[in-house]
XYZ file of C-alpha atoms in Angstrom:
647
model
C 69.760 174.384 153.070
C 73.290 175.529 153.666
C 75.297 177.207 150.945
C 78.795 175.765 150.437
C 80.712 178.082 148.123
C 78.865 177.838 144.832
C 77.226 174.544 145.835
C 74.084 173.988 147.844
C 73.777 170.790 149.905
C 70.459 169.693 151.348
C 67.821 166.954 151.433
C 64.860 166.401 149.128
C 62.379 163.512 149.193
C 64.525 161.581 151.644
C 67.699 161.748 149.525
C 70.677 164.027 149.779
C 70.866 166.494 146.910
C 73.846 168.493 145.799
C 72.850 171.521 143.765
C 74.897 173.967 141.743
C 73.778 177.551 142.016
C 75.141 180.977 141.156
C 73.300 184.136 142.002
C 74.398 186.178 138.971
C 73.534 183.725 136.217
C 70.324 182.933 134.391
C 70.961 179.232 134.601
C 69.017 178.628 137.786
C 69.578 175.464 139.803
C 70.527 171.966 138.617
C 70.168 169.069 141.006
C 71.567 165.534 141.082
C 70.435 162.854 143.537
C 73.361 161.220 145.310
C 73.402 157.470 146.033
C 73.203 156.522 149.732
C 76.373 155.657 151.624
C 74.708 153.922 154.543
C 73.744 154.981 158.073
C 72.471 158.322 156.793
C 75.756 159.614 155.368
C 76.290 160.488 151.751
C 79.405 161.142 149.626
C 79.717 164.553 148.028
C 82.339 165.960 145.659
C 82.751 169.691 145.782
C 83.827 171.905 142.894
C 84.176 175.675 142.800
C 82.538 177.262 139.771
C 84.489 180.066 138.159
C 82.616 182.073 135.564
C 84.303 183.757 132.589
C 81.455 185.710 131.072
C 77.877 184.470 130.787
C 78.589 181.232 128.887
C 81.931 179.834 130.044
C 82.443 177.711 133.142
C 85.662 176.328 134.589
C 85.470 173.480 137.098
C 88.153 173.287 139.781
C 88.281 170.639 142.541
C 87.666 172.298 145.871
C 88.728 169.371 148.107
C 91.188 167.373 145.990
C 92.320 165.127 148.812
C 88.881 163.600 149.432
C 87.133 163.068 146.113
C 84.229 160.670 146.506
C 81.497 158.895 144.592
C 80.003 162.066 143.050
C 82.536 163.543 140.623
C 82.713 166.156 137.896
C 82.259 163.367 135.384
C 79.192 162.127 137.293
C 77.630 165.584 137.173
C 77.357 165.252 133.394
C 75.145 162.172 133.801
C 71.907 162.160 131.791
C 70.055 160.983 134.906
C 70.260 164.356 136.586
C 67.111 166.375 137.065
C 67.143 169.910 135.669
C 64.917 172.532 137.224
C 65.879 174.983 134.490
C 67.913 174.046 131.441
C 71.007 176.175 130.872
C 72.661 176.096 127.457
C 76.355 176.888 127.354
C 78.027 177.736 124.088
C 81.504 176.720 125.308
C 81.287 173.128 126.530
C 84.053 171.623 128.648
C 85.389 168.069 128.394
C 84.441 165.785 131.286
C 87.108 165.490 133.935
C 88.527 162.044 134.750
C 87.202 160.900 138.108
C 89.771 160.677 140.822
C 89.745 157.283 142.573
C 88.349 157.115 146.105
C 88.487 154.345 148.700
C 86.613 156.126 151.468
C 83.566 158.340 151.894
C 83.811 162.082 152.539
C 81.825 161.985 155.759
C 83.832 160.538 158.661
C 80.648 158.892 159.952
C 79.770 157.228 156.668
C 79.656 153.449 156.807
C 79.215 152.009 153.332
C 78.169 152.677 149.767
C 76.563 149.821 147.874
C 76.346 149.211 144.143
C 74.871 146.291 142.236
C 76.449 144.138 139.544
C 74.432 141.530 137.630
C 75.670 138.103 136.512
C 73.701 135.656 134.320
C 73.249 132.120 135.656
C 70.934 129.196 134.890
C 67.156 128.989 134.870
C 65.192 129.822 138.025
C 68.057 130.185 140.514
C 66.949 129.652 144.100
C 69.675 129.058 146.681
C 73.133 130.584 147.096
C 76.030 128.788 148.786
C 79.197 130.423 150.059
C 82.317 128.634 151.297
C 84.131 129.890 154.413
C 87.265 130.538 152.345
C 85.337 133.069 150.251
C 86.752 132.039 146.879
C 83.558 131.050 145.081
C 79.808 131.437 145.339
C 77.456 128.702 144.142
C 73.936 129.128 142.772
C 71.290 126.389 142.530
C 69.516 126.672 139.160
C 66.324 124.715 139.844
C 64.975 125.090 136.317
C 68.078 123.965 134.440
C 69.341 121.277 136.825
C 72.777 122.822 137.389
C 74.783 124.675 140.006
C 76.627 127.762 138.745
C 80.144 128.460 140.048
C 80.939 132.163 140.456
C 84.465 133.478 141.014
C 84.163 136.074 143.758
C 87.397 137.918 143.112
C 86.906 138.361 139.373
C 83.063 138.325 139.263
C 82.982 135.683 136.523
C 80.831 132.591 135.957
C 82.682 129.336 135.262
C 81.576 125.823 134.274
C 78.485 124.630 136.158
C 78.276 121.595 138.439
C 75.856 118.781 137.710
C 73.790 116.926 136.853
C 70.808 117.512 139.148
C 67.042 117.234 138.789
C 65.886 120.289 140.751
C 68.607 121.782 142.959
C 67.222 124.200 145.528
C 69.501 124.810 148.547
C 73.274 124.678 148.819
C 76.041 124.244 151.374
C 79.830 124.182 151.085
C 82.377 122.147 153.068
C 84.766 124.109 155.330
C 87.692 123.462 152.966
C 85.534 124.540 149.986
C 86.197 121.324 148.058
C 82.680 119.861 148.271
C 79.327 121.432 147.380
C 76.141 119.927 148.828
C 72.763 120.491 147.170
C 69.219 119.458 147.973
C 67.566 117.916 144.911
C 63.921 118.438 145.751
C 62.214 116.305 143.079
C 64.686 113.462 143.589
C 64.247 113.464 147.391
C 68.003 113.466 147.741
C 71.104 115.426 148.677
C 73.872 115.359 146.099
C 77.558 115.942 146.777
C 79.638 117.549 144.042
C 83.390 117.869 143.965
C 84.383 121.287 142.736
C 87.682 120.204 141.172
C 86.033 117.655 138.884
C 82.821 119.683 138.361
C 80.676 116.610 138.888
C 78.318 114.960 141.376
C 80.184 112.186 143.209
C 77.595 111.005 145.752
C 73.816 110.905 146.277
C 72.099 110.472 149.654
C 68.387 109.684 149.940
C 66.501 111.902 152.414
C 62.849 112.768 153.081
C 60.230 114.139 150.705
C 60.844 117.463 148.957
C 64.083 118.590 150.633
C 64.444 122.371 150.361
C 66.795 123.628 153.061
C 70.386 122.698 153.892
C 73.038 123.781 156.404
C 76.593 122.544 156.983
C 78.003 122.272 160.512
C 81.090 124.432 161.207
C 83.266 121.319 161.405
C 81.835 119.984 158.167
C 81.004 116.585 159.651
C 77.224 117.013 159.513
C 74.564 118.249 157.097
C 71.116 119.332 158.233
C 68.364 119.004 155.611
C 64.737 120.109 155.888
C 62.200 117.804 154.231
C 59.116 119.923 153.549
C 56.599 117.192 152.793
C 57.861 114.881 155.556
C 57.996 117.529 158.309
C 61.417 116.244 159.334
C 65.069 117.216 159.539
C 67.596 114.726 158.165
C 71.000 114.680 159.888
C 73.711 113.386 157.541
C 77.242 112.308 158.462
C 79.509 113.607 155.718
C 82.251 111.041 156.365
C 79.964 108.089 155.721
C 77.362 109.848 153.524
C 74.702 108.210 155.687
C 71.643 109.405 157.588
C 72.604 109.569 161.274
C 69.106 110.398 162.507
C 65.802 111.923 161.422
C 64.206 114.520 163.702
C 60.482 115.432 163.571
C 59.949 119.210 163.384
C 57.023 121.498 162.502
C 54.804 121.541 159.427
C 56.449 122.311 156.081
C 60.009 123.042 157.285
C 61.923 125.257 154.855
C 64.892 127.317 156.071
C 67.583 125.862 158.325
C 70.663 127.341 160.008
C 73.318 126.031 162.406
C 75.058 128.395 164.811
C 78.815 129.032 164.851
C 79.421 126.657 167.745
C 77.650 123.819 165.959
C 75.595 123.126 169.075
C 72.183 124.366 167.923
C 70.187 124.155 164.700
C 67.205 126.363 163.836
C 64.411 125.264 161.482
C 61.734 127.594 160.065
C 58.417 125.718 159.853
C 56.437 127.593 157.204
C 53.026 125.994 157.662
C 53.462 125.709 161.432
C 54.383 129.380 161.938
C 57.131 128.277 164.330
C 60.886 127.952 164.695
C 62.266 124.652 165.985
C 65.457 124.806 168.071
C 67.448 121.561 167.987
C 70.329 120.477 170.215
C 73.033 118.750 168.176
C 74.244 116.990 171.326
C 70.968 115.091 171.814
C 69.547 115.515 168.280
C 66.204 116.535 169.759
C 63.964 119.607 169.585
C 64.648 121.561 172.791
C 62.381 124.556 172.085
C 59.633 125.671 169.713
C 59.218 129.415 169.202
C 55.863 130.703 167.988
C 54.555 134.074 166.901
C 55.879 133.836 163.345
C 54.012 134.223 160.057
C 54.784 131.682 157.340
C 58.536 131.797 158.089
C 60.800 130.905 155.186
C 64.404 131.875 155.875
C 66.511 131.804 159.022
C 70.039 133.001 159.800
C 72.059 133.187 163.018
C 74.521 135.926 163.915
C 78.106 134.740 164.162
C 78.190 135.553 167.883
C 75.205 133.133 168.201
C 73.171 135.712 170.162
C 70.431 136.405 167.605
C 68.434 134.509 165.007
C 66.723 136.338 162.137
C 63.573 134.833 160.618
C 61.701 136.091 157.543
C 57.901 136.216 157.881
C 56.755 135.839 154.276
C 53.102 136.777 154.779
C 53.682 139.608 157.273
C 56.500 141.315 155.326
C 58.650 141.435 158.442
C 61.756 139.914 159.999
C 61.644 138.611 163.556
C 64.759 138.995 165.693
C 65.013 136.194 168.254
C 67.154 136.157 171.376
C 68.708 132.688 171.228
C 69.287 132.564 174.989
C 65.741 133.402 176.103
C 64.053 131.938 172.959
C 61.914 135.077 172.644
C 61.200 137.550 169.839
C 62.868 140.834 170.771
C 62.124 142.880 167.623
C 59.949 142.793 164.524
C 61.339 144.731 161.570
C 59.227 145.766 158.539
C 60.975 144.884 155.270
C 59.889 144.389 151.653
C 57.132 142.253 150.200
C 57.311 138.473 150.754
C 60.739 138.272 152.395
C 62.221 134.910 151.491
C 65.851 134.598 152.549
C 68.074 136.265 155.114
C 71.857 136.310 155.602
C 74.087 137.934 158.226
C 77.550 139.493 158.086
C 80.360 137.860 160.046
C 80.967 141.055 162.040
C 77.439 140.806 163.524
C 76.572 144.299 162.252
C 74.258 143.647 159.298
C 71.458 141.384 158.118
C 70.351 141.246 154.478
C 66.832 140.200 153.454
C 65.826 139.115 149.937
C 62.269 140.347 149.299
C 60.723 138.077 146.661
C 57.658 140.229 146.035
C 59.318 143.645 145.758
C 62.556 142.776 143.919
C 64.652 144.329 146.639
C 67.116 143.560 149.409
C 66.543 145.192 152.787
C 69.698 146.107 154.714
C 69.179 145.824 158.464
C 71.456 147.517 160.988
C 71.782 144.811 163.644
C 72.639 147.307 166.371
C 69.412 149.287 165.963
C 67.158 146.669 164.320
C 66.179 149.129 161.601
C 66.307 149.036 157.808
C 68.951 151.513 156.680
C 68.858 150.818 152.953
C 66.671 149.125 150.349
C 68.482 147.971 147.232
C 66.793 147.067 143.949
C 67.974 143.740 142.547
C 66.646 141.309 139.933
C 63.145 139.862 139.654
C 61.905 137.616 142.483
C 65.008 137.292 144.683
C 64.915 134.042 146.653
C 68.368 133.363 148.115
C 71.254 135.395 149.458
C 74.683 134.932 151.025
C 77.417 137.232 152.326
C 81.088 136.777 151.494
C 83.304 136.041 154.533
C 85.024 139.431 154.185
C 81.575 141.133 154.240
C 82.270 143.045 151.019
C 79.733 141.361 148.716
C 76.186 140.037 149.038
C 75.124 137.524 146.392
C 71.392 137.408 145.612
C 69.713 134.769 143.419
C 66.889 136.232 141.306
C 64.604 133.357 140.328
C 62.444 135.456 137.999
C 65.260 136.949 135.916
C 67.770 134.066 135.861
C 70.483 136.267 137.311
C 72.544 136.862 140.414
C 72.813 140.379 141.780
C 76.121 141.116 143.474
C 75.686 143.943 145.953
C 79.127 145.429 146.329
C 80.060 147.320 149.459
C 82.240 150.246 148.392
C 85.034 151.980 150.252
C 86.409 148.758 151.680
C 89.607 146.723 151.560
C 89.804 143.099 152.639
C 91.712 141.469 154.039
C 93.677 144.220 155.774
C 96.483 141.954 156.927
C 98.700 139.251 155.472
C 102.066 137.474 155.657
C 105.357 139.282 155.189
C 106.075 137.046 152.219
C 103.196 138.660 150.304
C 100.840 136.915 147.921
C 97.607 137.728 149.774
C 94.722 138.397 147.405
C 93.331 141.772 148.471
C 90.022 143.167 147.240
C 89.745 146.962 147.106
C 86.414 148.650 146.449
C 85.665 152.303 145.848
C 84.779 154.689 143.046
C 86.616 155.799 139.948
C 88.892 152.743 139.941
C 88.615 151.923 136.215
C 91.861 151.880 134.277
C 94.045 151.661 137.360
C 97.692 152.048 136.441
C 99.138 151.151 139.831
C 98.239 149.900 143.291
C 101.038 150.565 145.743
C 101.704 149.242 149.215
C 103.727 152.245 150.355
C 106.135 152.549 147.424
C 105.923 148.915 146.266
C 103.620 148.085 143.349
C 101.207 145.158 143.645
C 100.187 143.025 140.650
C 96.663 143.936 139.507
C 94.678 140.729 138.932
C 91.289 142.248 138.062
C 89.974 145.794 137.655
C 86.543 147.428 137.260
C 85.188 150.881 138.010
C 84.350 149.861 141.587
C 86.735 147.018 142.374
C 90.365 145.987 142.101
C 91.862 142.605 142.988
C 95.597 142.633 143.711
C 98.239 140.353 145.221
C 100.107 141.960 148.093
C 103.845 142.367 147.562
C 106.316 141.331 150.299
C 106.557 143.829 153.135
C 106.862 144.579 156.850
C 104.771 146.407 159.425
C 101.795 148.605 158.531
C 101.816 150.224 155.094
C 99.440 152.481 153.189
C 97.666 151.172 150.091
C 96.646 153.620 147.363
C 95.257 153.274 143.846
C 96.462 155.375 140.929
C 94.364 155.928 137.794
C 94.488 158.542 135.025
C 92.348 160.684 137.346
C 94.885 160.754 140.165
C 95.730 158.836 143.327
C 93.193 157.744 145.939
C 93.269 158.263 149.659
C 95.240 155.477 151.396
C 94.041 152.433 153.330
C 96.223 150.620 155.922
C 97.480 147.053 155.435
C 99.495 145.218 158.098
C 102.120 142.563 157.468
C 102.483 139.871 160.116
C 105.388 137.502 160.752
C 104.693 133.790 160.681
C 103.772 132.165 163.969
C 105.205 129.081 165.620
C 103.186 126.014 166.602
C 105.520 124.210 168.995
C 103.413 121.495 170.652
C 100.069 119.718 170.455
C 98.269 118.167 173.441
C 96.994 115.484 173.326
C 98.839 114.142 170.292
C 96.199 111.543 169.479
C 92.536 110.739 169.820
C 89.535 108.880 168.425
C 88.763 108.716 164.739
C 85.329 110.143 165.585
C 86.984 113.440 166.566
C 85.168 116.168 168.539
C 87.770 116.111 171.315
C 89.685 119.314 172.007
C 93.431 119.796 171.548
C 95.667 122.604 172.769
C 98.386 124.065 170.559
C 101.143 126.090 172.215
C 103.569 128.351 170.388
C 104.138 132.005 169.532
C 102.413 134.692 167.429
C 99.180 132.684 167.293
C 96.728 135.527 168.048
C 95.777 135.888 164.363
C 95.236 132.151 163.779
C 92.227 131.611 161.539
C 92.487 127.916 160.639
C 93.858 124.631 161.926
C 94.088 121.762 159.471
C 94.228 118.109 160.475
C 95.432 116.733 157.191
C 92.906 118.412 154.885
C 90.116 118.730 157.461
C 89.461 122.212 158.823
C 89.097 122.932 162.538
C 88.193 126.545 163.433
C 90.557 127.676 166.233
C 89.654 129.398 169.485
C 92.229 132.008 170.442
C 93.325 131.714 174.076
C 96.367 133.999 173.863
C 99.189 134.903 171.507
C 100.920 131.750 172.774
C 98.005 129.305 172.794
C 94.991 128.215 170.776
C 92.560 125.328 171.060
C 90.659 123.449 168.373
C 88.009 120.749 168.144
C 89.441 117.789 166.249
C 87.518 116.947 163.075
C 86.643 113.288 162.423
C 88.741 111.007 160.222
C 87.827 108.174 157.901
C 90.237 105.786 159.669
C 93.245 105.493 161.970
C 96.613 106.984 161.125
C 98.940 109.957 161.509
C 98.098 113.311 159.879
C 100.031 116.599 159.790
C 98.571 119.494 161.775
C 99.090 122.961 160.332
C 98.100 126.337 161.743
C 97.381 129.293 159.472
C 97.789 132.815 160.834
C 97.830 136.262 159.272
C 101.547 135.664 158.814
C 101.005 132.466 156.849
C 101.582 128.880 157.931
C 103.011 128.576 161.424
C 106.427 126.969 161.487
C 107.206 123.593 163.098
C 105.645 120.339 161.982
C 103.040 118.840 164.287
C 101.304 115.501 163.881
C 98.165 113.965 165.327
C 97.378 110.264 165.510
C 93.838 109.082 164.902
C 93.080 105.905 166.809
C 90.231 103.487 166.215
C 87.947 102.994 169.230
C 88.471 99.884 171.368
C 86.189 96.880 171.169
C 86.151 94.726 174.292
C 84.925 91.212 173.407
C 85.662 88.865 176.350
C 87.228 88.034 179.721
C 89.312 84.954 180.534
C 87.650 84.688 183.957
C 83.989 85.571 184.416
C 83.698 85.458 188.225
C 85.754 85.859 191.406
C 85.689 86.640 195.126
C 84.519 90.142 196.076
C 87.849 90.647 197.868
C 89.388 90.993 194.403
C 93.015 90.364 193.526
C 92.655 87.794 190.776
C 94.223 88.505 187.358
C 91.958 88.457 184.326
C 92.890 88.638 180.624
C 90.707 91.038 178.617
C 90.496 90.397 174.890
C 89.263 92.540 172.012
C 90.562 94.989 169.420
C 92.508 98.244 169.623
C 93.411 97.783 173.303
C 97.094 98.715 172.992
C 96.654 102.365 174.052
C 94.473 101.616 177.084
C 94.746 104.214 179.825
C 91.992 103.027 182.154
C 90.185 99.798 183.137
C 87.092 99.954 185.333
C 85.162 97.270 187.204
C 81.822 98.885 188.025
C 83.411 102.372 188.004
C 86.325 101.260 190.221
C 89.821 101.572 188.759
C 91.721 98.340 188.222
C 95.454 97.843 187.875
C 96.333 96.630 184.384
C 99.153 96.073 181.920
C 98.965 96.171 178.158
C 100.407 93.584 175.850
C 99.412 93.081 172.251
C 96.819 95.275 170.607
C 94.162 92.606 171.189
C 94.747 91.813 174.856
C 95.552 93.249 178.265
C 95.809 91.872 181.809
C 93.812 93.450 184.663
C 93.638 92.779 188.404
C 90.055 92.765 189.720
C 89.653 95.422 192.431
C 87.769 94.689 195.664
C 83.977 95.154 195.593
C 81.773 96.008 198.584
C 78.910 93.988 197.091
C 78.432 90.798 195.171
C 76.838 90.342 191.777
C 77.560 91.193 188.117
C 79.390 94.422 187.197
C 80.309 96.193 183.956
C 83.887 96.112 182.721
C 85.067 99.166 180.777
C 88.270 99.868 178.869
C 89.228 103.408 177.823
C 91.910 104.117 175.235
C 93.022 107.168 173.279
C 90.471 106.083 170.682
C 87.448 105.927 172.966
C 85.665 103.624 175.376
C 84.239 100.079 175.235
C 82.057 98.425 177.877
C 80.946 94.827 178.431
C 77.749 95.035 180.525
C 77.638 92.589 183.481
C 80.705 90.788 182.174
C 82.249 89.937 185.605
C 80.458 88.593 188.690
C 81.663 89.138 192.266
C 80.872 86.238 194.606
């Protein structure tokens, strides 16, 4: 152990211990365990001890610029362990803890604390929207879904009614909440604004897992007693297809591209990999042990599967479909969730009332956090600050808060961004300043502050002031608004899924593209260009297209036209000489935007007229016999098989 002034810092029983010692006193040594900060680093507050006779002690901060989670006030905690009790006749009042937003050690990653929120009876699943405003908890015993405000850590009016809600999913725009209702063999859709169920979709027997595609157009539901996966179209609230999987499917996850779905088959000890292009099982991965939960890293490279009877998590390489690591965790691991930065995985251990924190770079457990009784579900907020854990045995949700963080760290110059700041000693904050400009404080606890950023420019320093002093600063960057100048193509099928290109300026921080109210995650090409997959629409028409960047909504108004697919119904002439050249009228619906007519894959000259007709000239054919006639428009393609015969 190394002596630091009048303090001794060392390790005991796997935890860092800071001890006070003085050679010339009879008081001996007093020790206080320090909570872990993550990745092996621990926060320590140092104080010099000045003695004035045998019974008087004065405490003076030794490093006032970097006060951390352990403070002079903390050292008076009744949880400390005394090796020898020292009675002092002149007691000193506890000092007010100075706020801190960062750990002392420059290598420290995180500190985690736990808050507890009451919910309904027997909560199982946790749902989290991509906007990160609310968390949702399925209370299977009370037939409700609790709505939790993430910024203020409050519980609002529950959604319902349900029979036995188990798993949850949230639409990309966070307006709809989907829940499996296991005893009703159904999926129910609730609208958050009206706090009520607005639609019910029948699925297989005992549905218990649910995942929402990134575009929001599909739901994937595991039916445990049917050994199937139901694929639901959210626009029509109808079953698109039902896919056979392994025995007793439970957990389900869809990757960030929306191209693959992973299903944990508990009784089959396998993981089914499903292509969303063909809606078929393309691989089955074995070597698992009663798998329950599955999660996929945001970069789509790894899948994490909980093995409930082996007390492990399997890490699967999604490219090779092989298990690359097996990580020991707690007892009966049930659910797993990953952070959006691909650095962490969190495992809810039902049998040990803990959450295991896995470092995804080393595949090792770096922390084990005690939560409520029988944790069954977990989800990570999009900013990676909080992990919400449903405790089915204690009717609570544990909120694991990552300290020493600020998110987001960027926003528009106009201000108004809701910024969450976590740290220690934040209670009673009197000011949060972005450089010299005060920000409105919206919520405040000992470990968390929610503020609205004031207007500003460039990179500024954010600091919190409390009665104990002013914290170390954190950087926040203001961005100007971007410009979305053009959209190509400007129209497409109502079914969506085609890709558009948006050109403009200052688009590198784009995080959302909206077609009307439908979200399309953007792909950044450059600061001048982004692309996006068009979401589906309920019908034809023109919708505004808006781009959101760190600087706010991009200027310029773009529009996109949804076009119904064509329907080719007949030809005025059904046969002709193989030399071609005769003119034929094609009739149908939605033909006005035709851009191609094919006779057996050969382009034909054509002219459009009304929306229900066009005139085409039959091209020459090297052979005789019937051929297909195909019309392609901006809305899609329609084919009449064998509709025209060459003679």
